[in-house]
Amino acid sequence: MSVAPLRLGLAGLGTVGIGVVKIVQAHADLVAARAGRPVVITAVSARDRTKNRDADLSGYAWETDPVALAKRPDIDVFVEVMGGHEGPAKLATEAALAAGKHVVTANKALLAHHGQTLAEAAEAANLALRFEAAVAGGIPVIKALTEGLAGNRMKRVMGVMNGSCNYILTRMQAENLPYETVFEEARQLGYLEADPNLDVGGIDAGHKLSLLAAIAFGTRVTFDAVELEGIGNVSIDDIRLAEDMGYRIKLLGVAQMTGRGLEQRMTPCLVPADSPLGQLQGGTNMVVLEGDSVGQIVLRGPGAGMGPTASAVMADVIDIARGFRLPTFGQPASTLSAAQPARAATPAPYYLRMTLLDKPGALAKIATCLGDAGVSIDQMRQYGHQGANAPVLIVTHKAAPDDVAHAMTRFAATGVLVGQPVAIRIEEV
C-alpha cells in the first residue's frame, strides 16, 4: 500500500489504551484494507513507563506529558483514553486541535462538560472530533444516530448505559441479595470506578445520556440539566415486589423533547419484565432509539471493557483514515440550539410502596389522597401483616409526576403511614 500511514498518538495506557494497541498490532493488514491506508501508532503517553502492561510498546516514542504528545509533528490523530473532564485530558485535547490534529476520545465526562467548545474548535479547523467509545462501549450508537437515523426526527432516546449498575440490580434480583452486599461484591471485582458514585450515583450514565440527547435533538450538551438519581436507595423489597407485579428495576436514562423543553433524566425506573430492557442482564448495555420514520431501534451489547471500547475507538480512527468527516454532534456545532431544560412532566404509571397501620379505613385514606391529586389506581396489593403494620403496593394509571408528588406529601397527614413511602416511575417500552 503506497499511501502514507495514518499516525496515532495514544494518550492513556490503561485497559482501553492497551486494547487499542492490541488491535493495531494484531489486525494491521485488516485495518489497512478497510481504511485504505496503514494505521500505525507513533507515540504514546502515560505516567509510569515501567509498569507491565502486557503489550509490546518498544517501537513507540514515549511522552510523559500528554500535551507534548498532542503537539508532536509525527502524529495525525490524538487518541485520548485517559479520562477526566479537567486537567491533562482537557489540556491535551485542546492542544491537539490547536496543533491541527484530529481527535478520537473515549472520554464522556470531557464532552459532557466541554463538548460544545471542543466541537466548535474542531469544526473551525476542519478537524474530526469523534467519540463513539464514550457512549455504551462497543455499541455503535453514535453512528446509528448521526448516520443511519439521520433522516429521522427523533422522538425519544432511552436505555441502560452503565453496566456496573445493571450488574448490581440484576444480581440483587437473581440472588435476593441486599444492595450493600452486591455493591461490595462489584467493588471487589473491579466493576466500579475509583469513585463509585460515578457509577451508582448515575453520573457516568448521565454523561452518556447528555451526549445522545445533543445528537438526537440538535441541542447543545447540557449535562447540568440531567435529573440524576442513583441506585443506592433501591431496596431488595422493591426489586422483589416489582418482580411480583411483572416489572424489573433498571437505572434508566430517558431523553425526549417536549413542548416545555428537553427532558433528560437518569433515574431508577420500572420496566416490563418481558421487555428487551427488562430482560437485560449483567453488565450489558442497551440503547433504544425512537424516530418518527423508523419507529423503534434496539441496540444491545457490551458497554465497557478492553475489547469493546477499543473496537469503538478504532471505528472512529478508520473513518478518519478513510477521509470521512462529520460534525461532532451530527450537525455543525454552530447550529445546535440551546435547549430549554424541562423537568420530567410526561405522565407515566407509578409504582408506590408503603407500610400502613393495620386499622380500619387506612387504605381508604391513601386512596383519597391519590384521588384528590388526580391519580387513579390501576392495581393494588396488600401483603402479609408485619405485626400491627400492613405493607401495601399500588400501581397507578398514567399520572403527572407533580400529581404523584402532591399525593405523596398528603400521605403524611393521614396518620396511617409507617415510615417513608417509595415512588418509582414505570417507563413504557
Short mmCIF file of C-alpha atoms in Angstrom, two decimals:
data_model
loop_
_atom_site.label_atom_id
_atom_site.label_comp_id
_atom_site.label_asym_id
_atom_site.label_seq_id
_atom_site.Cartn_x
_atom_site.Cartn_y
_atom_site.Cartn_z
CA MET A 1 0.00 0.00 0.00
CA SER A 2 1.73 3.15 -1.21
CA VAL A 3 -0.29 5.81 0.62
CA ALA A 4 1.12 7.31 3.78
CA PRO A 5 0.02 5.69 7.04
CA LEU A 6 -2.31 7.40 9.49
CA ARG A 7 -0.19 8.03 12.58
CA LEU A 8 -1.73 7.83 16.04
CA GLY A 9 -0.59 9.39 19.29
CA LEU A 10 -2.16 7.37 22.12
CA ALA A 11 -2.67 9.10 25.48
CA GLY A 12 -3.53 6.62 28.20
CA LEU A 13 -2.29 3.05 28.53
CA GLY A 14 -4.91 1.61 30.81
CA THR A 15 -7.42 -1.05 29.81
CA VAL A 16 -8.75 0.77 26.76
CA GLY A 17 -5.40 2.12 25.58
CA ILE A 18 -3.81 -1.33 25.63
CA GLY A 19 -6.87 -2.64 23.80
CA VAL A 20 -6.18 -0.15 21.02
CA VAL A 21 -2.53 -1.21 20.89
CA LYS A 22 -3.54 -4.85 20.56
CA ILE A 23 -5.98 -4.17 17.71
CA VAL A 24 -3.45 -2.06 15.79
CA GLN A 25 -0.79 -4.72 16.21
CA ALA A 26 -2.91 -7.84 15.68
CA HIS A 27 -5.10 -6.58 12.83
CA ALA A 28 -2.72 -4.34 10.92
CA ASP A 29 -3.50 -5.84 7.50
CA LEU A 30 -7.26 -5.95 8.10
CA VAL A 31 -7.35 -2.34 9.34
CA ALA A 32 -5.24 -1.15 6.39
CA ALA A 33 -7.51 -2.91 3.90
CA ARG A 34 -10.62 -1.37 5.39
CA ALA A 35 -9.14 2.07 6.00
CA GLY A 36 -7.45 2.31 2.60
CA ARG A 37 -4.12 3.06 4.25
CA PRO A 38 -1.99 1.66 7.09
CA VAL A 39 -2.80 2.79 10.63
CA VAL A 40 0.17 2.91 12.99
CA ILE A 41 0.92 4.12 16.50
CA THR A 42 3.81 6.56 16.52
CA ALA A 43 3.94 7.68 20.15
CA VAL A 44 2.24 7.00 23.47
CA SER A 45 1.84 8.74 26.80
CA ALA A 46 1.31 7.53 30.35
CA ARG A 47 2.64 8.49 33.75
CA ASP A 48 4.54 5.28 34.59
CA ARG A 49 6.79 3.93 31.88
CA THR A 50 7.98 0.96 33.99
CA LYS A 51 4.57 -0.61 34.56
CA ASN A 52 3.97 -4.03 32.99
CA ARG A 53 1.12 -3.57 30.53
CA ASP A 54 1.14 -6.93 28.76
CA ALA A 55 1.87 -5.34 25.39
CA ASP A 56 4.94 -4.56 23.31
CA LEU A 57 5.39 -0.78 23.41
CA SER A 58 9.08 -0.79 22.49
CA GLY A 59 8.51 0.57 18.99
CA TYR A 60 6.76 3.75 20.13
CA ALA A 61 8.13 7.09 21.23
CA TRP A 62 7.20 7.94 24.81
CA GLU A 63 5.90 11.21 26.24
CA THR A 64 5.24 11.60 29.95
CA ASP A 65 3.20 14.74 29.25
CA PRO A 66 0.08 14.13 27.08
CA VAL A 67 0.14 17.76 25.95
CA ALA A 68 3.60 17.19 24.47
CA LEU A 69 2.24 14.08 22.75
CA ALA A 70 -0.65 16.09 21.29
CA LYS A 71 1.77 18.58 19.73
CA ARG A 72 4.15 16.07 18.16
CA PRO A 73 4.65 16.62 14.40
CA ASP A 74 4.73 12.88 13.74
CA ILE A 75 1.09 12.19 14.72
CA ASP A 76 -2.08 12.83 12.70
CA VAL A 77 -4.68 11.70 15.25
CA PHE A 78 -4.61 12.23 19.00
CA VAL A 79 -6.36 9.31 20.73
CA GLU A 80 -7.37 10.28 24.27
CA VAL A 81 -8.31 7.44 26.60
CA MET A 82 -7.09 8.90 29.91
CA GLY A 83 -10.40 10.07 31.36
CA GLY A 84 -11.32 13.09 33.47
CA HIS A 85 -13.06 16.25 32.33
CA GLU A 86 -10.43 18.69 33.54
CA GLY A 87 -6.65 18.67 33.80
CA PRO A 88 -4.43 16.71 31.39
CA ALA A 89 -7.24 15.26 29.25
CA LYS A 90 -8.80 18.65 28.54
CA LEU A 91 -5.48 20.45 28.07
CA ALA A 92 -4.13 17.76 25.74
CA THR A 93 -7.30 17.63 23.65
CA GLU A 94 -7.29 21.40 23.25
CA ALA A 95 -3.59 21.30 22.34
CA ALA A 96 -4.18 18.61 19.73
CA LEU A 97 -6.92 20.61 18.00
CA ALA A 98 -4.80 23.76 18.12
CA ALA A 99 -1.96 21.80 16.51
CA GLY A 100 -4.18 20.58 13.66
CA LYS A 101 -4.65 17.01 14.89
CA HIS A 102 -7.85 15.02 14.64
CA VAL A 103 -9.10 13.72 18.00
CA VAL A 104 -10.69 10.41 18.95
CA THR A 105 -11.75 10.13 22.58
CA ALA A 106 -13.48 7.70 24.90
CA ASN A 107 -14.00 10.45 27.48
CA LYS A 108 -17.70 11.01 28.08
CA ALA A 109 -17.10 13.36 31.02
CA LEU A 110 -14.88 15.65 28.95
CA LEU A 111 -17.51 16.01 26.22
CA ALA A 112 -20.43 16.26 28.63
CA HIS A 113 -18.78 19.31 30.23
CA HIS A 114 -16.87 20.84 27.30
CA GLY A 115 -18.35 19.26 24.17
CA GLN A 116 -19.70 22.45 22.62
CA THR A 117 -16.43 24.38 22.91
CA LEU A 118 -14.33 21.47 21.65
CA ALA A 119 -16.72 20.78 18.76
CA GLU A 120 -16.60 24.40 17.65
CA ALA A 121 -12.79 24.38 17.77
CA ALA A 122 -12.58 21.15 15.77
CA GLU A 123 -15.04 22.24 13.11
CA ALA A 124 -13.44 25.68 12.72
CA ALA A 125 -10.18 23.90 11.87
CA ASN A 126 -11.89 21.28 9.65
CA LEU A 127 -10.82 18.54 12.05
CA ALA A 128 -12.66 15.45 13.24
CA LEU A 129 -13.62 15.05 16.90
CA ARG A 130 -15.03 11.55 17.28
CA PHE A 131 -16.32 9.81 20.42
CA GLU A 132 -18.05 6.51 19.61
CA ALA A 133 -16.23 4.84 22.52
CA ALA A 134 -17.55 7.39 25.02
CA VAL A 135 -21.12 6.04 24.99
CA ALA A 136 -22.18 2.42 25.56
CA GLY A 137 -18.78 0.83 24.88
CA GLY A 138 -18.88 -1.38 21.81
CA ILE A 139 -22.44 -0.46 20.77
CA PRO A 140 -22.26 1.82 17.67
CA VAL A 141 -24.98 4.15 18.93
CA ILE A 142 -23.27 7.40 17.84
CA LYS A 143 -23.02 6.11 14.28
CA ALA A 144 -26.63 4.98 14.43
CA LEU A 145 -27.83 8.45 15.39
CA THR A 146 -25.53 10.56 13.22
CA GLU A 147 -25.65 8.35 10.12
CA GLY A 148 -28.21 5.54 10.00
CA LEU A 149 -31.05 7.57 11.51
CA ALA A 150 -30.05 10.98 10.16
CA GLY A 151 -33.30 11.26 8.19
CA ASN A 152 -35.48 10.87 11.28
CA ARG A 153 -36.85 13.40 13.70
CA MET A 154 -36.02 11.63 16.94
CA LYS A 155 -38.84 11.20 19.44
CA ARG A 156 -37.08 9.56 22.37
CA VAL A 157 -33.73 8.14 23.40
CA MET A 158 -33.58 5.78 26.34
CA GLY A 159 -31.50 2.98 27.71
CA VAL A 160 -29.40 1.24 30.32
CA MET A 161 -25.99 2.85 29.95
CA ASN A 162 -24.00 1.76 32.99
CA GLY A 163 -23.12 -1.92 33.15
CA SER A 164 -21.99 -1.76 36.77
CA CYS A 165 -25.41 -0.59 37.92
CA ASN A 166 -27.16 -3.18 35.79
CA TYR A 167 -24.91 -5.87 37.25
CA ILE A 168 -25.81 -4.79 40.80
CA LEU A 169 -29.56 -4.65 40.15
CA THR A 170 -29.76 -7.95 38.27
CA ARG A 171 -27.61 -9.70 40.88
CA MET A 172 -29.83 -8.39 43.66
CA GLN A 173 -32.86 -9.71 41.79
CA ALA A 174 -31.40 -13.11 40.90
CA GLU A 175 -29.90 -13.92 44.30
CA ASN A 176 -32.25 -11.97 46.59
CA LEU A 177 -29.30 -10.02 48.00
CA PRO A 178 -29.34 -6.54 49.57
CA TYR A 179 -27.76 -3.60 47.79
CA GLU A 180 -24.87 -3.23 50.24
CA THR A 181 -23.76 -6.84 49.71
CA VAL A 182 -23.77 -6.65 45.92
CA PHE A 183 -22.16 -3.19 45.90
CA GLU A 184 -19.20 -4.56 47.84
CA GLU A 185 -19.03 -7.59 45.56
CA ALA A 186 -18.93 -5.32 42.50
CA ARG A 187 -16.21 -3.20 44.10
CA GLN A 188 -14.08 -6.25 44.86
CA LEU A 189 -14.48 -7.46 41.27
CA GLY A 190 -13.26 -4.11 39.92
CA TYR A 191 -16.58 -3.24 38.29
CA LEU A 192 -16.79 0.20 39.93
CA GLU A 193 -14.83 3.39 39.29
CA ALA A 194 -12.29 4.58 41.87
CA ASP A 195 -15.08 6.95 42.90
CA PRO A 196 -18.03 4.51 42.93
CA ASN A 197 -20.55 7.35 42.95
CA LEU A 198 -19.72 7.99 39.30
CA ASP A 199 -21.38 4.62 38.65
CA VAL A 200 -24.01 4.06 41.33
CA GLY A 201 -24.88 7.77 41.55
CA GLY A 202 -25.85 7.81 37.88
CA ILE A 203 -23.21 10.40 36.90
CA ASP A 204 -21.38 8.25 34.35
CA ALA A 205 -24.63 7.24 32.68
CA GLY A 206 -25.88 10.84 32.85
CA HIS A 207 -22.83 12.00 30.89
CA LYS A 208 -23.67 9.49 28.16
CA LEU A 209 -27.34 10.46 28.06
CA SER A 210 -26.50 14.15 27.65
CA LEU A 211 -24.32 13.34 24.61
CA LEU A 212 -27.00 11.22 22.97
CA ALA A 213 -29.61 13.91 23.61
CA ALA A 214 -27.45 16.54 21.92
CA ILE A 215 -27.21 14.43 18.77
CA ALA A 216 -30.82 13.26 18.80
CA PHE A 217 -32.41 16.68 19.27
CA GLY A 218 -29.83 19.04 17.77
CA THR A 219 -29.10 20.77 21.05
CA ARG A 220 -26.02 21.84 22.94
CA VAL A 221 -24.84 19.36 25.55
CA THR A 222 -26.46 20.22 28.89
CA PHE A 223 -25.29 17.65 31.42
CA ASP A 224 -26.15 20.02 34.29
CA ALA A 225 -29.82 19.75 33.28
CA VAL A 226 -29.94 15.94 33.60
CA GLU A 227 -32.09 14.80 36.52
CA LEU A 228 -29.88 12.34 38.37
CA GLU A 229 -30.83 9.71 40.93
CA GLY A 230 -28.62 6.73 41.60
CA ILE A 231 -29.46 3.21 42.70
CA GLY A 232 -28.33 3.46 46.33
CA ASN A 233 -31.90 3.67 47.64
CA VAL A 234 -33.23 0.69 45.66
CA SER A 235 -34.10 -1.98 48.21
CA ILE A 236 -34.37 -5.71 47.78
CA ASP A 237 -38.01 -5.30 48.84
CA ASP A 238 -38.69 -3.07 45.84
CA ILE A 239 -36.93 -5.48 43.49
CA ARG A 240 -38.90 -8.43 44.85
CA LEU A 241 -42.29 -6.68 44.83
CA ALA A 242 -41.74 -5.15 41.40
CA GLU A 243 -40.99 -8.61 40.07
CA ASP A 244 -44.20 -9.88 41.64
CA MET A 245 -46.09 -7.24 39.64
CA GLY A 246 -44.31 -8.13 36.39
CA TYR A 247 -41.59 -5.46 36.40
CA ARG A 248 -37.82 -5.10 36.77
CA ILE A 249 -35.95 -2.11 38.16
CA LYS A 250 -33.29 -0.51 35.95
CA LEU A 251 -31.20 2.63 36.12
CA LEU A 252 -32.78 4.06 33.01
CA GLY A 253 -31.84 7.12 31.01
CA VAL A 254 -34.59 8.88 29.08
CA ALA A 255 -34.33 11.99 26.91
CA GLN A 256 -37.20 13.49 24.93
CA MET A 257 -38.13 16.87 23.54
CA THR A 258 -41.47 18.21 24.78
CA GLY A 259 -43.43 21.39 24.33
CA ARG A 260 -41.88 22.64 27.58
CA GLY A 261 -38.29 21.83 26.63
CA LEU A 262 -35.80 18.98 26.78
CA GLU A 263 -36.38 16.33 29.42
CA GLN A 264 -33.28 14.39 30.46
CA ARG A 265 -33.39 12.02 33.38
CA MET A 266 -31.23 9.19 34.64
CA THR A 267 -33.18 7.52 37.44
CA PRO A 268 -34.29 4.11 38.66
CA CYS A 269 -37.42 3.07 36.76
CA LEU A 270 -39.60 0.02 36.45
CA VAL A 271 -39.83 -1.60 33.03
CA PRO A 272 -41.92 -4.62 31.98
CA ALA A 273 -40.05 -7.81 32.87
CA ASP A 274 -40.69 -9.28 29.42
CA SER A 275 -39.44 -6.20 27.52
CA PRO A 276 -35.93 -6.07 25.98
CA LEU A 277 -34.82 -3.73 28.76
CA GLY A 278 -36.40 -5.93 31.41
CA GLN A 279 -34.54 -8.95 30.09
CA LEU A 280 -31.15 -7.19 30.11
CA GLN A 281 -28.75 -8.99 32.43
CA GLY A 282 -25.34 -8.33 33.98
CA GLY A 283 -23.01 -5.66 32.64
CA THR A 284 -24.66 -5.42 29.22
CA ASN A 285 -25.88 -2.06 27.91
CA MET A 286 -28.96 -1.37 25.79
CA VAL A 287 -29.99 1.80 23.97
CA VAL A 288 -33.46 2.30 22.50
CA LEU A 289 -33.82 4.92 19.75
CA GLU A 290 -37.24 6.08 18.52
CA GLY A 291 -37.57 8.01 15.27
CA ASP A 292 -40.64 9.31 13.50
CA SER A 293 -39.96 7.30 10.34
CA VAL A 294 -38.06 4.25 11.52
CA GLY A 295 -40.01 3.56 14.69
CA GLN A 296 -38.07 1.88 17.49
CA ILE A 297 -34.50 0.58 17.17
CA VAL A 298 -32.93 -1.50 19.95
CA LEU A 299 -29.13 -1.73 20.23
CA ARG A 300 -27.65 -4.18 22.75
CA GLY A 301 -24.07 -5.09 23.58
CA PRO A 302 -21.10 -4.82 25.94
CA GLY A 303 -20.93 -1.37 27.47
CA ALA A 304 -17.34 -1.44 28.68
CA GLY A 305 -14.15 -3.49 28.73
CA MET A 306 -10.91 -3.61 26.79
CA GLY A 307 -12.12 -5.15 23.54
CA PRO A 308 -15.50 -3.47 23.08
CA THR A 309 -14.29 0.05 23.91
CA ALA A 310 -11.11 -0.26 21.85
CA SER A 311 -13.25 -1.56 18.99
CA ALA A 312 -15.26 1.66 19.11
CA VAL A 313 -12.09 3.78 19.20
CA MET A 314 -10.78 2.02 16.10
CA ALA A 315 -14.06 2.52 14.23
CA ASP A 316 -13.53 6.27 14.59
CA VAL A 317 -9.87 6.02 13.65
CA ILE A 318 -10.71 4.08 10.48
CA ASP A 319 -13.34 6.65 9.49
CA ILE A 320 -10.70 9.37 9.77
CA ALA A 321 -8.26 7.28 7.73
CA ARG A 322 -10.91 6.96 5.01
CA GLY A 323 -11.26 10.74 4.90
CA PHE A 324 -14.78 10.69 6.33
CA ARG A 325 -15.70 13.93 8.07
CA LEU A 326 -18.83 14.55 10.09
CA PRO A 327 -19.68 17.33 12.55
CA THR A 328 -19.07 16.20 16.12
CA PHE A 329 -22.75 16.06 17.09
CA GLY A 330 -24.14 15.22 13.65
CA GLN A 331 -24.71 18.81 12.54
CA PRO A 332 -22.49 21.90 12.71
CA ALA A 333 -21.89 22.90 16.33
CA SER A 334 -22.85 26.48 15.47
CA THR A 335 -26.36 25.32 14.59
CA LEU A 336 -27.01 23.44 17.82
CA SER A 337 -29.75 25.14 19.82
CA ALA A 338 -29.63 25.98 23.50
CA ALA A 339 -32.45 23.75 24.71
CA GLN A 340 -34.80 24.86 27.43
CA PRO A 341 -34.30 22.35 30.27
CA ALA A 342 -37.55 20.77 31.43
CA ARG A 343 -38.23 18.69 34.49
CA ALA A 344 -39.96 15.40 33.81
CA ALA A 345 -43.67 16.07 33.42
CA THR A 346 -44.68 13.43 30.89
CA PRO A 347 -47.40 11.30 32.54
CA ALA A 348 -46.49 7.70 33.35
CA PRO A 349 -47.72 4.93 35.63
CA TYR A 350 -46.07 4.82 39.05
CA TYR A 351 -45.17 2.07 41.49
CA LEU A 352 -45.95 3.11 45.07
CA ARG A 353 -44.84 1.07 48.08
CA MET A 354 -45.78 1.96 51.63
CA THR A 355 -46.47 0.45 55.02
CA LEU A 356 -49.74 1.36 56.75
CA LEU A 357 -51.07 0.90 60.24
CA ASP A 358 -53.37 -2.10 60.29
CA LYS A 359 -56.59 -0.34 61.21
CA PRO A 360 -59.95 0.25 59.51
CA GLY A 361 -60.02 2.94 56.85
CA ALA A 362 -56.23 3.22 56.46
CA LEU A 363 -56.17 2.22 52.83
CA ALA A 364 -59.20 4.38 52.06
CA LYS A 365 -57.34 7.44 53.32
CA ILE A 366 -54.43 6.72 51.00
CA ALA A 367 -56.81 6.19 48.08
CA THR A 368 -58.48 9.52 48.86
CA CYS A 369 -55.13 11.33 48.80
CA LEU A 370 -54.41 9.85 45.40
CA GLY A 371 -57.85 10.66 44.05
CA ASP A 372 -57.72 14.25 45.31
CA ALA A 373 -54.40 14.67 43.49
CA GLY A 374 -55.87 13.30 40.26
CA VAL A 375 -54.04 9.96 40.45
CA SER A 376 -56.09 6.83 39.78
CA ILE A 377 -55.22 3.30 40.90
CA ASP A 378 -54.65 0.53 38.36
CA GLN A 379 -53.52 -2.32 40.64
CA MET A 380 -53.24 -2.70 44.38
CA ARG A 381 -51.92 -5.49 46.58
CA GLN A 382 -51.71 -5.85 50.32
CA TYR A 383 -49.13 -8.27 51.63
CA GLY A 384 -48.85 -10.27 54.84
CA HIS A 385 -49.08 -8.29 58.06
CA GLN A 386 -45.89 -7.29 59.85
CA GLY A 387 -47.14 -7.07 63.43
CA ALA A 388 -49.50 -4.11 63.57
CA ASN A 389 -48.44 -2.92 60.11
CA ALA A 390 -49.64 -3.82 56.61
CA PRO A 391 -47.34 -3.49 53.56
CA VAL A 392 -49.23 -2.14 50.54
CA LEU A 393 -48.22 -1.90 46.86
CA ILE A 394 -50.06 0.32 44.38
CA VAL A 395 -49.56 0.70 40.63
CA THR A 396 -51.23 3.82 39.26
CA HIS A 397 -52.60 4.65 35.86
CA LYS A 398 -50.62 7.30 33.96
CA ALA A 399 -50.16 10.33 36.16
CA ALA A 400 -48.15 13.54 36.01
CA PRO A 401 -45.06 13.44 38.26
CA ASP A 402 -46.19 16.58 40.10
CA ASP A 403 -49.56 14.98 40.89
CA VAL A 404 -47.86 11.90 42.31
CA ALA A 405 -45.53 14.07 44.37
CA HIS A 406 -48.51 16.06 45.66
CA ALA A 407 -50.29 12.88 46.74
CA MET A 408 -47.15 11.63 48.47
CA THR A 409 -46.91 14.79 50.55
CA ARG A 410 -50.55 14.36 51.64
CA PHE A 411 -49.94 10.79 52.85
CA ALA A 412 -48.10 12.00 55.95
CA ALA A 413 -51.17 13.92 57.17
CA THR A 414 -53.36 10.80 57.16
CA GLY A 415 -51.86 9.42 60.34
CA VAL A 416 -51.84 5.87 58.90
CA LEU A 417 -48.41 5.85 57.27
CA VAL A 418 -45.47 3.99 58.83
CA GLY A 419 -42.06 5.17 57.59
CA GLN A 420 -41.40 6.77 54.21
CA PRO A 421 -43.33 5.72 51.08
CA VAL A 422 -41.47 4.86 47.87
CA ALA A 423 -42.48 6.05 44.40
CA ILE A 424 -40.77 4.76 41.23
CA ARG A 425 -41.76 5.72 37.71
CA ILE A 426 -42.81 2.93 35.31
CA GLU A 427 -41.42 3.55 31.84
CA GLU A 428 -43.40 2.04 28.99
CA VAL A 429 -41.11 0.46 26.40
#
